[in-house]
Short mmCIF file of C-alpha atoms in Angstrom, two decimals:
data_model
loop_
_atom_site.label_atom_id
_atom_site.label_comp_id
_atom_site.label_asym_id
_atom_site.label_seq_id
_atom_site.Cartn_x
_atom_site.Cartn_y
_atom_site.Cartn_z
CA UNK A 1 92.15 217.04 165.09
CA UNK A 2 89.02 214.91 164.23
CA UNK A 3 88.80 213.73 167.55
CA UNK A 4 88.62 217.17 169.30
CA UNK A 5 85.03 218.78 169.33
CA UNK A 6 84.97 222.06 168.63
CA UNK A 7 88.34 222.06 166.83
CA UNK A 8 88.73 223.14 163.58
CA UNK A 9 92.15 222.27 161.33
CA UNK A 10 93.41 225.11 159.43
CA UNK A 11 95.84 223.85 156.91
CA UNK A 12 98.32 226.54 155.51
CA UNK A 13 98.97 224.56 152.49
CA UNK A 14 98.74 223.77 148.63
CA UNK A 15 95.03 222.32 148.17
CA UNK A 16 96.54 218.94 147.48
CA UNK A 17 96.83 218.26 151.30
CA UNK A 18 93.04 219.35 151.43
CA UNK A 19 92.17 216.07 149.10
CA UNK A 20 94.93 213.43 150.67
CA UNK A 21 92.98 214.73 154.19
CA UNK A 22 89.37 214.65 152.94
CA UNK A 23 89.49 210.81 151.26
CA UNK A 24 91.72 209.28 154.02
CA UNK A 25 89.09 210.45 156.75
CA UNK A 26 86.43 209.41 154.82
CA UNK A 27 87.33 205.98 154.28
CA UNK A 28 87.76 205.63 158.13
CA UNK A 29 85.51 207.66 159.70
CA UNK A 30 82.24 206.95 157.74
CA UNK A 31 81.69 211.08 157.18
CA UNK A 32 83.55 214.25 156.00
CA UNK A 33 84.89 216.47 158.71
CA UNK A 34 85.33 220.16 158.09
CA UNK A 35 88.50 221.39 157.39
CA UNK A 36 89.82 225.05 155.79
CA UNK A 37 92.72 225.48 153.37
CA UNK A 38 94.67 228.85 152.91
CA UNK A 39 95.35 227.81 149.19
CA UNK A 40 99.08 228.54 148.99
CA UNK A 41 100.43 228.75 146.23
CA UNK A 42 103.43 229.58 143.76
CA UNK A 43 102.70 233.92 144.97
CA UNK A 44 102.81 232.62 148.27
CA UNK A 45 106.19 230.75 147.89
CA UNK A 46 108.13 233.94 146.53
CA UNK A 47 106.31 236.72 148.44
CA UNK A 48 105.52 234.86 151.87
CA UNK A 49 102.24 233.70 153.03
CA UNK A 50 101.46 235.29 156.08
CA UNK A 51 98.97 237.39 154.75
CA UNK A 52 96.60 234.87 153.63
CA UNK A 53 97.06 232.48 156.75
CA UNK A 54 95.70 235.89 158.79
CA UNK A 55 92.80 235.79 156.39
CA UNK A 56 91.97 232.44 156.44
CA UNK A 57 91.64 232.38 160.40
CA UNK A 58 89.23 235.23 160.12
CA UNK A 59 87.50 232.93 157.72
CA UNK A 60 87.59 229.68 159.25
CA UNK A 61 86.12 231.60 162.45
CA UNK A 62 83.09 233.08 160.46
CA UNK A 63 82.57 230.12 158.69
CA UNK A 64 82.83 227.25 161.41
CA UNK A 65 82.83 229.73 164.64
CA UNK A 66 85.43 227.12 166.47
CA UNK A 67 86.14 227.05 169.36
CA UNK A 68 90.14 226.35 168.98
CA UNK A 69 91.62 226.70 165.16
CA UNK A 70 94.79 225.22 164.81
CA UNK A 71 97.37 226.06 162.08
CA UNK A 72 98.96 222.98 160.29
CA UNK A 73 101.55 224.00 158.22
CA UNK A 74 102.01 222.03 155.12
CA UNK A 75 105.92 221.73 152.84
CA UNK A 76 105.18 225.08 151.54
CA UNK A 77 104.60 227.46 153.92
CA UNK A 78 107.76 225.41 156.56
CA UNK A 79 109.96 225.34 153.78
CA UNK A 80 109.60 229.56 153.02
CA UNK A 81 109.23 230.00 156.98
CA UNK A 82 106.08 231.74 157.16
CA UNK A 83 106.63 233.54 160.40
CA UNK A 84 103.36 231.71 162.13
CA UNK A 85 103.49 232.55 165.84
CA UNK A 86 104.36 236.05 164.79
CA UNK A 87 100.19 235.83 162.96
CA UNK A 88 98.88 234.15 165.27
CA UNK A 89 100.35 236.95 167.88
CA UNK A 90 98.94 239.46 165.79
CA UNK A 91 95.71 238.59 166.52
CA UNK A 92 93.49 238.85 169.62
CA UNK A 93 92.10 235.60 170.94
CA UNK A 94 89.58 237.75 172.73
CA UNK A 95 88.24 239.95 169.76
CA UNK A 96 88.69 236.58 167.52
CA UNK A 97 86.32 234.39 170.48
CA UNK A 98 88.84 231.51 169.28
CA UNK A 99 91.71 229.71 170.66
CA UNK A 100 94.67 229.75 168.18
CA UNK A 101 97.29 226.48 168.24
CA UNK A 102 100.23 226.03 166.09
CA UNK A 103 101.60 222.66 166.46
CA UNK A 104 104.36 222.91 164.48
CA UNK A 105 103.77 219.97 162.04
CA UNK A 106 105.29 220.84 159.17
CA UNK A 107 106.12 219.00 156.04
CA UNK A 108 109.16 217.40 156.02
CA UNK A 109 109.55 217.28 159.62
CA UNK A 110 109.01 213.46 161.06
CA UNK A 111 106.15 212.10 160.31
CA UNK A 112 102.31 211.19 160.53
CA UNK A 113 102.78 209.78 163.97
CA UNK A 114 104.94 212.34 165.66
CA UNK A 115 101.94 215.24 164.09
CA UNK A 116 99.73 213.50 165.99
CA UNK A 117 101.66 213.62 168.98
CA UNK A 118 102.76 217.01 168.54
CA UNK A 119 99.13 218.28 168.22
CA UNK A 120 98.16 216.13 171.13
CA UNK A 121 101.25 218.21 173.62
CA UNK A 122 99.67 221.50 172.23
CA UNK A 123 96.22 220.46 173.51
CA UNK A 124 97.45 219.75 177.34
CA UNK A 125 100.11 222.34 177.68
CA UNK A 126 97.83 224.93 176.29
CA UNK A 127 94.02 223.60 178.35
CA UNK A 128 95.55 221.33 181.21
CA UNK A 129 96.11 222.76 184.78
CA UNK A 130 95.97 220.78 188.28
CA UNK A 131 93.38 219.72 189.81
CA UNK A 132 92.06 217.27 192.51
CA UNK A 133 92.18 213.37 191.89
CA UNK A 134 89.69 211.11 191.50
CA UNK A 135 90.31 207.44 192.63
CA UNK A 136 88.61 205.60 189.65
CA UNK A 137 88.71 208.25 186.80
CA UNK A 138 91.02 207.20 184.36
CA UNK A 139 91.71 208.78 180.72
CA UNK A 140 92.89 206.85 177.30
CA UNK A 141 95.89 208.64 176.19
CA UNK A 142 97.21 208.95 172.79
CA UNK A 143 94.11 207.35 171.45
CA UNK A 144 94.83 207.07 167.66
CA UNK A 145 91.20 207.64 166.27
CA UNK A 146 90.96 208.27 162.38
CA UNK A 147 94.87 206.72 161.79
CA UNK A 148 93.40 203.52 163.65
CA UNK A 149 91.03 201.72 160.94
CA UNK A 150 89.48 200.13 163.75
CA UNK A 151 88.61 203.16 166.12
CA UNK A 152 85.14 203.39 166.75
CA UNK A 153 84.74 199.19 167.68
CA UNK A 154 88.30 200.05 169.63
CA UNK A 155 86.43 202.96 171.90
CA UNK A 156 83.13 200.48 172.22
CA UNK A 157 85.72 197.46 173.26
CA UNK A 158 87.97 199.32 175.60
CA UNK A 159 85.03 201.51 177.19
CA UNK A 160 83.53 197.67 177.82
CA UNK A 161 86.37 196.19 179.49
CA UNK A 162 87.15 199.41 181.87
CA UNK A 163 83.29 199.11 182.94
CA UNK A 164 83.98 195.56 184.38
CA UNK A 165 87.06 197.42 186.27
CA UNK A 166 84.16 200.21 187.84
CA UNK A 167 86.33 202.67 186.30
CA UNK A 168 85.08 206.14 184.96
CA UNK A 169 86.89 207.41 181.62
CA UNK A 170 87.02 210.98 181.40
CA UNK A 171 88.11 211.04 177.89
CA UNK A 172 89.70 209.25 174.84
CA UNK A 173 92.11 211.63 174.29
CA UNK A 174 92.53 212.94 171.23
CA UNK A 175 90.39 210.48 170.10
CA UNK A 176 87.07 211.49 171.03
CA UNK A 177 86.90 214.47 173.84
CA UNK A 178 85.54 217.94 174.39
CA UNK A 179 87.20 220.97 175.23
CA UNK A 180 86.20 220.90 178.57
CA UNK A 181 87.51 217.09 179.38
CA UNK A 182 90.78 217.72 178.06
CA UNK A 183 90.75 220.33 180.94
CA UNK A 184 89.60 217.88 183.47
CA UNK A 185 92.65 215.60 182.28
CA UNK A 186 94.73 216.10 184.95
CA UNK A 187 92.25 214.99 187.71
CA UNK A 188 92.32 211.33 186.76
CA UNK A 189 93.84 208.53 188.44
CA UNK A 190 95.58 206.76 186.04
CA UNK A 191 96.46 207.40 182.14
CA UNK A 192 95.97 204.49 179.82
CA UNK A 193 98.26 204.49 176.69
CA UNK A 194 97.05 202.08 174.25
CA UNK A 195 99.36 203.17 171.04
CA UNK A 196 102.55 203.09 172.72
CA UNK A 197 103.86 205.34 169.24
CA UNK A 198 101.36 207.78 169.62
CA UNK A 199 100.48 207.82 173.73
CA UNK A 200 103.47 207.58 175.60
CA UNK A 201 104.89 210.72 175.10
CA UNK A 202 101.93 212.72 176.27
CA UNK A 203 101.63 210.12 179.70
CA UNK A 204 105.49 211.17 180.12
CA UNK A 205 104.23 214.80 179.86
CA UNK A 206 101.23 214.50 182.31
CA UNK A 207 102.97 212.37 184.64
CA UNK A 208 106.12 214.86 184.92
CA UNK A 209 103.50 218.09 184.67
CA UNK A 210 100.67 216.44 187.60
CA UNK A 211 102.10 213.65 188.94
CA UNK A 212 99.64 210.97 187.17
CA UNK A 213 101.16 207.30 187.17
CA UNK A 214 100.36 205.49 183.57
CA UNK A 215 100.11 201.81 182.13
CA UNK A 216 101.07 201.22 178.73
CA UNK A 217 100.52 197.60 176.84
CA UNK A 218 103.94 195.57 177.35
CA UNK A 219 104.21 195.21 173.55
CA UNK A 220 103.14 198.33 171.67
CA UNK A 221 99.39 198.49 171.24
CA UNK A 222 96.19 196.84 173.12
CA UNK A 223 96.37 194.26 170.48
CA UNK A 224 95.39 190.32 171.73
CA UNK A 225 94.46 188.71 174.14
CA UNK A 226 97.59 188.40 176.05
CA UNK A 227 98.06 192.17 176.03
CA UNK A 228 95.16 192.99 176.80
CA UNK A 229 95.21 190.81 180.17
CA UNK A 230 98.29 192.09 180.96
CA UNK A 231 97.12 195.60 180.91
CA UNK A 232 94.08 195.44 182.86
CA UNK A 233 95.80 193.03 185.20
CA UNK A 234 97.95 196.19 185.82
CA UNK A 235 95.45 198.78 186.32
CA UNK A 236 94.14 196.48 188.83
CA UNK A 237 97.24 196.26 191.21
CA UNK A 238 98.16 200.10 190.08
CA UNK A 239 94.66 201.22 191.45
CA UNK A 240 94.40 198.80 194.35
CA UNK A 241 91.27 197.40 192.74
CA UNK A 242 89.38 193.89 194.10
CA UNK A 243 91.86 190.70 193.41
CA UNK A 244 88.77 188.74 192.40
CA UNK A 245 88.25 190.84 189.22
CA UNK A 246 90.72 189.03 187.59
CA UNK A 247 88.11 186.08 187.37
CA UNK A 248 85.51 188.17 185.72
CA UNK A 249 88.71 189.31 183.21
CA UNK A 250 89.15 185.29 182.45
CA UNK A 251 85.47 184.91 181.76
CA UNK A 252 85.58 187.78 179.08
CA UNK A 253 89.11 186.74 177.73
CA UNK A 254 87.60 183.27 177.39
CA UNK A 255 84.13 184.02 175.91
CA UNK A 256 86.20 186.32 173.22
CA UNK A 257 88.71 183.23 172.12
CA UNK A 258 85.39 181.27 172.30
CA UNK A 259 84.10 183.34 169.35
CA UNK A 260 87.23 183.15 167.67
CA UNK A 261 86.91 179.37 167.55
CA UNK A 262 83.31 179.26 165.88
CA UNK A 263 85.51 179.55 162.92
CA UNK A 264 87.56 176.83 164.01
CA UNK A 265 86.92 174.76 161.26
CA UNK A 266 87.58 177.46 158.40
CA UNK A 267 90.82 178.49 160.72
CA UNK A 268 92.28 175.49 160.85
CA UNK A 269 92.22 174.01 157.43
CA UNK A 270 92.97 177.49 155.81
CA UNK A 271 95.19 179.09 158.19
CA UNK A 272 96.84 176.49 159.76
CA UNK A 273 97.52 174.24 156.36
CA UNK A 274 96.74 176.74 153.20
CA UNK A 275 97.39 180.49 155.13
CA UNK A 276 100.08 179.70 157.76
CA UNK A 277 102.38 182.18 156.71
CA UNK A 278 102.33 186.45 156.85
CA UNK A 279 103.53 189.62 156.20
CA UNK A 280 102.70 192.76 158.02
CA UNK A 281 103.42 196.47 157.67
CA UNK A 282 102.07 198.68 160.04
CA UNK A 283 103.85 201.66 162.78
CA UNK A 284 106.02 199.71 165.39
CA UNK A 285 103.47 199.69 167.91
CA UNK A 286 100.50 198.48 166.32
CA UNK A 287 102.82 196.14 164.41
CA UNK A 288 104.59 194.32 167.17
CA UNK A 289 100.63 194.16 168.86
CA UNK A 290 99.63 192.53 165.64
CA UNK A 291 102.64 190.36 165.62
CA UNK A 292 101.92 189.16 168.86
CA UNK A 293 98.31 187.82 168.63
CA UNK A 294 99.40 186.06 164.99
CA UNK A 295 101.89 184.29 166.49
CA UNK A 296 100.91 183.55 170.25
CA UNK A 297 97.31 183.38 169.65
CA UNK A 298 96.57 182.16 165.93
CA UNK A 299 99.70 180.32 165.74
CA UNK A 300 100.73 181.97 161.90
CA UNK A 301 104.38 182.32 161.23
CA UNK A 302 105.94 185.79 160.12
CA UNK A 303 107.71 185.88 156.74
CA UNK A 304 108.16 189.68 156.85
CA UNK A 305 107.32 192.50 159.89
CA UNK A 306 107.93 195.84 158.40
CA UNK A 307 107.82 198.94 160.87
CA UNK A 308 106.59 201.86 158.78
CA UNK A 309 107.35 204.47 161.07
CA UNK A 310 109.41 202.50 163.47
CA UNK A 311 110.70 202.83 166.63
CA UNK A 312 114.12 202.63 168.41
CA UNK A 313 113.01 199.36 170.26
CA UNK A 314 110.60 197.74 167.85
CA UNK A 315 113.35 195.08 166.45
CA UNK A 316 113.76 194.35 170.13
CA UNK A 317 110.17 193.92 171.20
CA UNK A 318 109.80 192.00 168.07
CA UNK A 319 113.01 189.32 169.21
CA UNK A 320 111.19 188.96 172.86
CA UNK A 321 107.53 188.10 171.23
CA UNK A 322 109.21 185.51 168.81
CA UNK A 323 111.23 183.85 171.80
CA UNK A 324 108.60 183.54 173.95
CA UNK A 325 107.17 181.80 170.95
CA UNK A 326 109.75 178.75 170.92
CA UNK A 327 109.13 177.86 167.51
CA UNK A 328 112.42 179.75 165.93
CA UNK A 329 110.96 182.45 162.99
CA UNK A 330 113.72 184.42 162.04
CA UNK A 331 111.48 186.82 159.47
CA UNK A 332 112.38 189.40 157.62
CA UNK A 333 112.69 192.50 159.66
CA UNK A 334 112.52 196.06 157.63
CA UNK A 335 112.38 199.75 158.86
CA UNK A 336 110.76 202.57 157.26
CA UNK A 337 110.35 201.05 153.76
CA UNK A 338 108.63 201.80 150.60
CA UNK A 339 106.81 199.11 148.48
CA UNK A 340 109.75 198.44 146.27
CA UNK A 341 111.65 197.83 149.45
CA UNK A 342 108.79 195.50 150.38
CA UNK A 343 109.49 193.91 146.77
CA UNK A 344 112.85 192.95 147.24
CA UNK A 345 112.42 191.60 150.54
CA UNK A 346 110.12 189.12 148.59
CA UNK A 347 112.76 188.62 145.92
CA UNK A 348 115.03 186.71 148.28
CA UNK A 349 112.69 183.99 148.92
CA UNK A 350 110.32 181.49 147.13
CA UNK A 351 108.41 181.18 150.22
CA UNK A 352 106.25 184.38 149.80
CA UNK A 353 103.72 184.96 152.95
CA UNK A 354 100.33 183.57 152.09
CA UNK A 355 98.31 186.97 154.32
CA UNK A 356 99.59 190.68 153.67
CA UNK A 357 98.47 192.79 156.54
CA UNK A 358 99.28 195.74 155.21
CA UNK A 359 98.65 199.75 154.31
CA UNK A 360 98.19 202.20 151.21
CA UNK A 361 98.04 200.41 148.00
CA UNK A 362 101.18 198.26 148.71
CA UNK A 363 98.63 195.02 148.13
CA UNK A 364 98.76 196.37 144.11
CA UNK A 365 102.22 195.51 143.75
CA UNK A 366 102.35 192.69 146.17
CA UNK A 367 99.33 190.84 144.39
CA UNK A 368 101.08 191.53 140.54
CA UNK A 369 104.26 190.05 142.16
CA UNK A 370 102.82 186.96 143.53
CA UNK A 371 100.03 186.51 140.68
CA UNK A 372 97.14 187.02 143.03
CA UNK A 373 98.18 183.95 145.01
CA UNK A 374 97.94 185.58 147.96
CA UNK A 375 95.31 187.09 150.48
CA UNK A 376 95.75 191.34 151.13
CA UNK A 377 93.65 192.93 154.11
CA UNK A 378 94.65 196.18 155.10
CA UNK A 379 94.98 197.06 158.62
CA UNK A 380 97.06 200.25 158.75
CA UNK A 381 96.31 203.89 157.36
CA UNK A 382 96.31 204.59 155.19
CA UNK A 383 93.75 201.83 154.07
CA UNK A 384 92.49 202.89 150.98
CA UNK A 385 90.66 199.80 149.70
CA UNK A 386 88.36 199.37 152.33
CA UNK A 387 85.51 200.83 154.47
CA UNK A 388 85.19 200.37 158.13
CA UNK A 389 81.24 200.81 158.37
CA UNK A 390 80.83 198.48 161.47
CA UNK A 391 81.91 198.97 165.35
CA UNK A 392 84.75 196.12 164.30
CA UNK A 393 87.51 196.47 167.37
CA UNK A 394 90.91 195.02 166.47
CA UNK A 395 92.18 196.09 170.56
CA UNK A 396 90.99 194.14 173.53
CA UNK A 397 89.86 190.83 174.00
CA UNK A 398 87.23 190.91 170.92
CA UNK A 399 89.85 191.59 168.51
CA UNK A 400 91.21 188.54 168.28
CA UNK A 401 87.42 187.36 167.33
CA UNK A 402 87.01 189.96 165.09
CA UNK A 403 90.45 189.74 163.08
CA UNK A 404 89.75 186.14 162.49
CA UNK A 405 86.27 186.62 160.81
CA UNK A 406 88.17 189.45 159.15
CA UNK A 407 90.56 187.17 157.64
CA UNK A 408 87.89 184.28 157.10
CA UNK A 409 86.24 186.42 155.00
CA UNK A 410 88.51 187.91 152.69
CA UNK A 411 89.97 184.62 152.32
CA UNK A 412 86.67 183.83 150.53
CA UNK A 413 87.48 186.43 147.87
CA UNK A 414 89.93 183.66 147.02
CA UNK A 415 87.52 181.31 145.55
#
């Protein structure tokens, strides 16, 4: 919702979710964004809390004058069935001067992931309708800004790499887009999923809905090197774009690793000999991207991949990256685990991973466990020990450079 100007979250909930929402964003996003709260609470739960959500909209509209509020229902509110759409028919969108959205992501139903997806459908069936095409305008679909750490270096790396393709982005969608380009949507080209988790479902929408073809990363999210090539490679032929841009992709894929290895001499001797060995828990897609430019590209060995929200092919994607490798890791593979889960993985071996790339606090009970011997970075959301204050990309071909000096550096915490 973050992403969306003019879009205000209205969260029929407890005020707890109000908190978990206001210090997650701000430890991403380097600023508060507004949000409203109903308040529900234990009245609410036994006489229904319809009443108030009507109230709050009214609210949130003279408060914030929005230009779209949409309801998020929180445990509460799904659990007594607040009759939603029946409010949100009650009220005139005219007399209001707001558009009302309910995208049906309440508690206990999925998960982070599929909310953001859900949300994302409600945008584009409600605001999308066809229009004409335009050869080289292209739109980022699925765009995970906020639950990507990395986002804002991500838009600067991925708005970079497009430019040296002539291309035209309409929109990072729902990343960081205005009312009026999610309407202008459907006149692009081509969709670009970069979070297969969190895109692909709304490309499979538009391209069903207006006919737009889409490119997705071969292995979950514009993570490396190698994806990356891959997936502008493919834009290339999809669009019928000049063969000899390819050369000018080599040049920038090249400078990038060419960063990467003015730390060769930290990178070698620590990663290579002391740090040759991780762990990662992340959602499938940005996991098995991850995965793939630590093995392929920094040549580090996986002890444990945990998928936390996985995906029905992600222990499959995960078998083809480690084949292609040659070298044999069998890691650990785990699905939509908890930290003690993580634990006993751990327990089975005395070869613990020397780098956690991980999410939450699950570094607290990985570091006790190990006795600090260990290096934690969190790459995930939630990452709540860090602040991403720089334009630091972890897509594209820059991310390899920039996850290495991430590394390098809180390796140093070590001594």
């Amino acid at each position: 919702m973050y992403g969306i100007k003019g879009a205000l979250p209205l969260l029929h909930a407890g005020p707890g979710c109000s908190y978990c929402a206001y210090w997650g964003t701000m430890l991403h996003s380097g600023g508060a964004y507004p949000f409203l709260n109903t308040g529900f609470c234990s009245n609410d739960v036994i006489f229904g809390g319809e009443a108030k959500l009507k109230k709050g909209i009214v609210q949130a509209k003279e408060i914030h004058n929005p230009e779209v509020i949409v309801i998020i229902p929180g445990c509460q509110a799904s659990t007594i069935g607040d009759d939603i759409d029946g409010v949100i028919a009650g009220i005139s969108e005219e007399t209001l001067s707001a558009y009302l959205l309910n995208a049906w992501t309440g508690g206990y139903v999925d998960d982070l992931y599929s909310g953001f997806v859900k949300v994302g459908l409600s945008f584009l069936k409600r605001f999308c309708n066809p229009l004409p095409t335009r050869s080289k305008l292209v739109n980022i679909i699925g765009f995970p800004a906020h639950i990507n750490i990395y986002w804002k270096g991500d838009m600067k790396e991925i708005r970079s790499l497009l430019s040296l393709l002539g291309l035209e982005i309409n929109c990072f969608f729902p990343g960081d887009v205005s009312l009026q380009q999610i309407r202008e949507i459907p006149a692009a080209a081509l969709n670009l999923v970069v979070d297969e988790q969190l895109g692909l479902e709304m490309a499979e929408y538009l391209k069903e809905e207006f006919g737009t073809p889409y490119i997705k990363p071969r292995f979950g999210s514009l993570i490396g090197t190698d994806n990356t090539m891959e997936f502008l490679s493919a834009i290339i032929e999809q669009l019928d774009l000049p063969s000899d841009l390819h050369t000018q992709l080599s040049r920038a894929k090249h400078a990038a690793l060419e960063m990467a290895g003015q730390h060769y001499h930290i990178w070698n001797e620590f990663l290579q000999y002391a740090f040759p060995t991780f762990a990662l828990t992340a959602h499938a897609s940005m996991a098995l991207g991850i995965c793939r430019m630590l093995v392929t590209e920094l040549g580090m060995e996986p002890k444990l991949v945990h998928f936390s929200p996985s995906e029905p092919h992600a222990k499959t994607q995960l078998n083809q990256i480690l084949e292609a490798d040659g070298r044999g890791f069998t890691p650990m593979v785990l699905e939509n685990g908890d930290n003690q889960d993580i634990i006993e993985c751990f327990l089975e071996t005395d070869d613990w991973p020397k780098i956690f790339f991980g999410k939450g606090t699950a570094h607290l009970k990985y570091e006790a466990f190990v006795n600090e011997a260990a290096v934690y970075m969190a790459v995930s959301y939630p990452a709540m020990d860090r602040f991403i204050i720089y334009d630091r990309p972890i897509m594209g071909f820059n991310g390899v450079p920039a996850m290495v000096d991430d590394i390098v550096n809180r390796m140093g915490h070590m001594f």
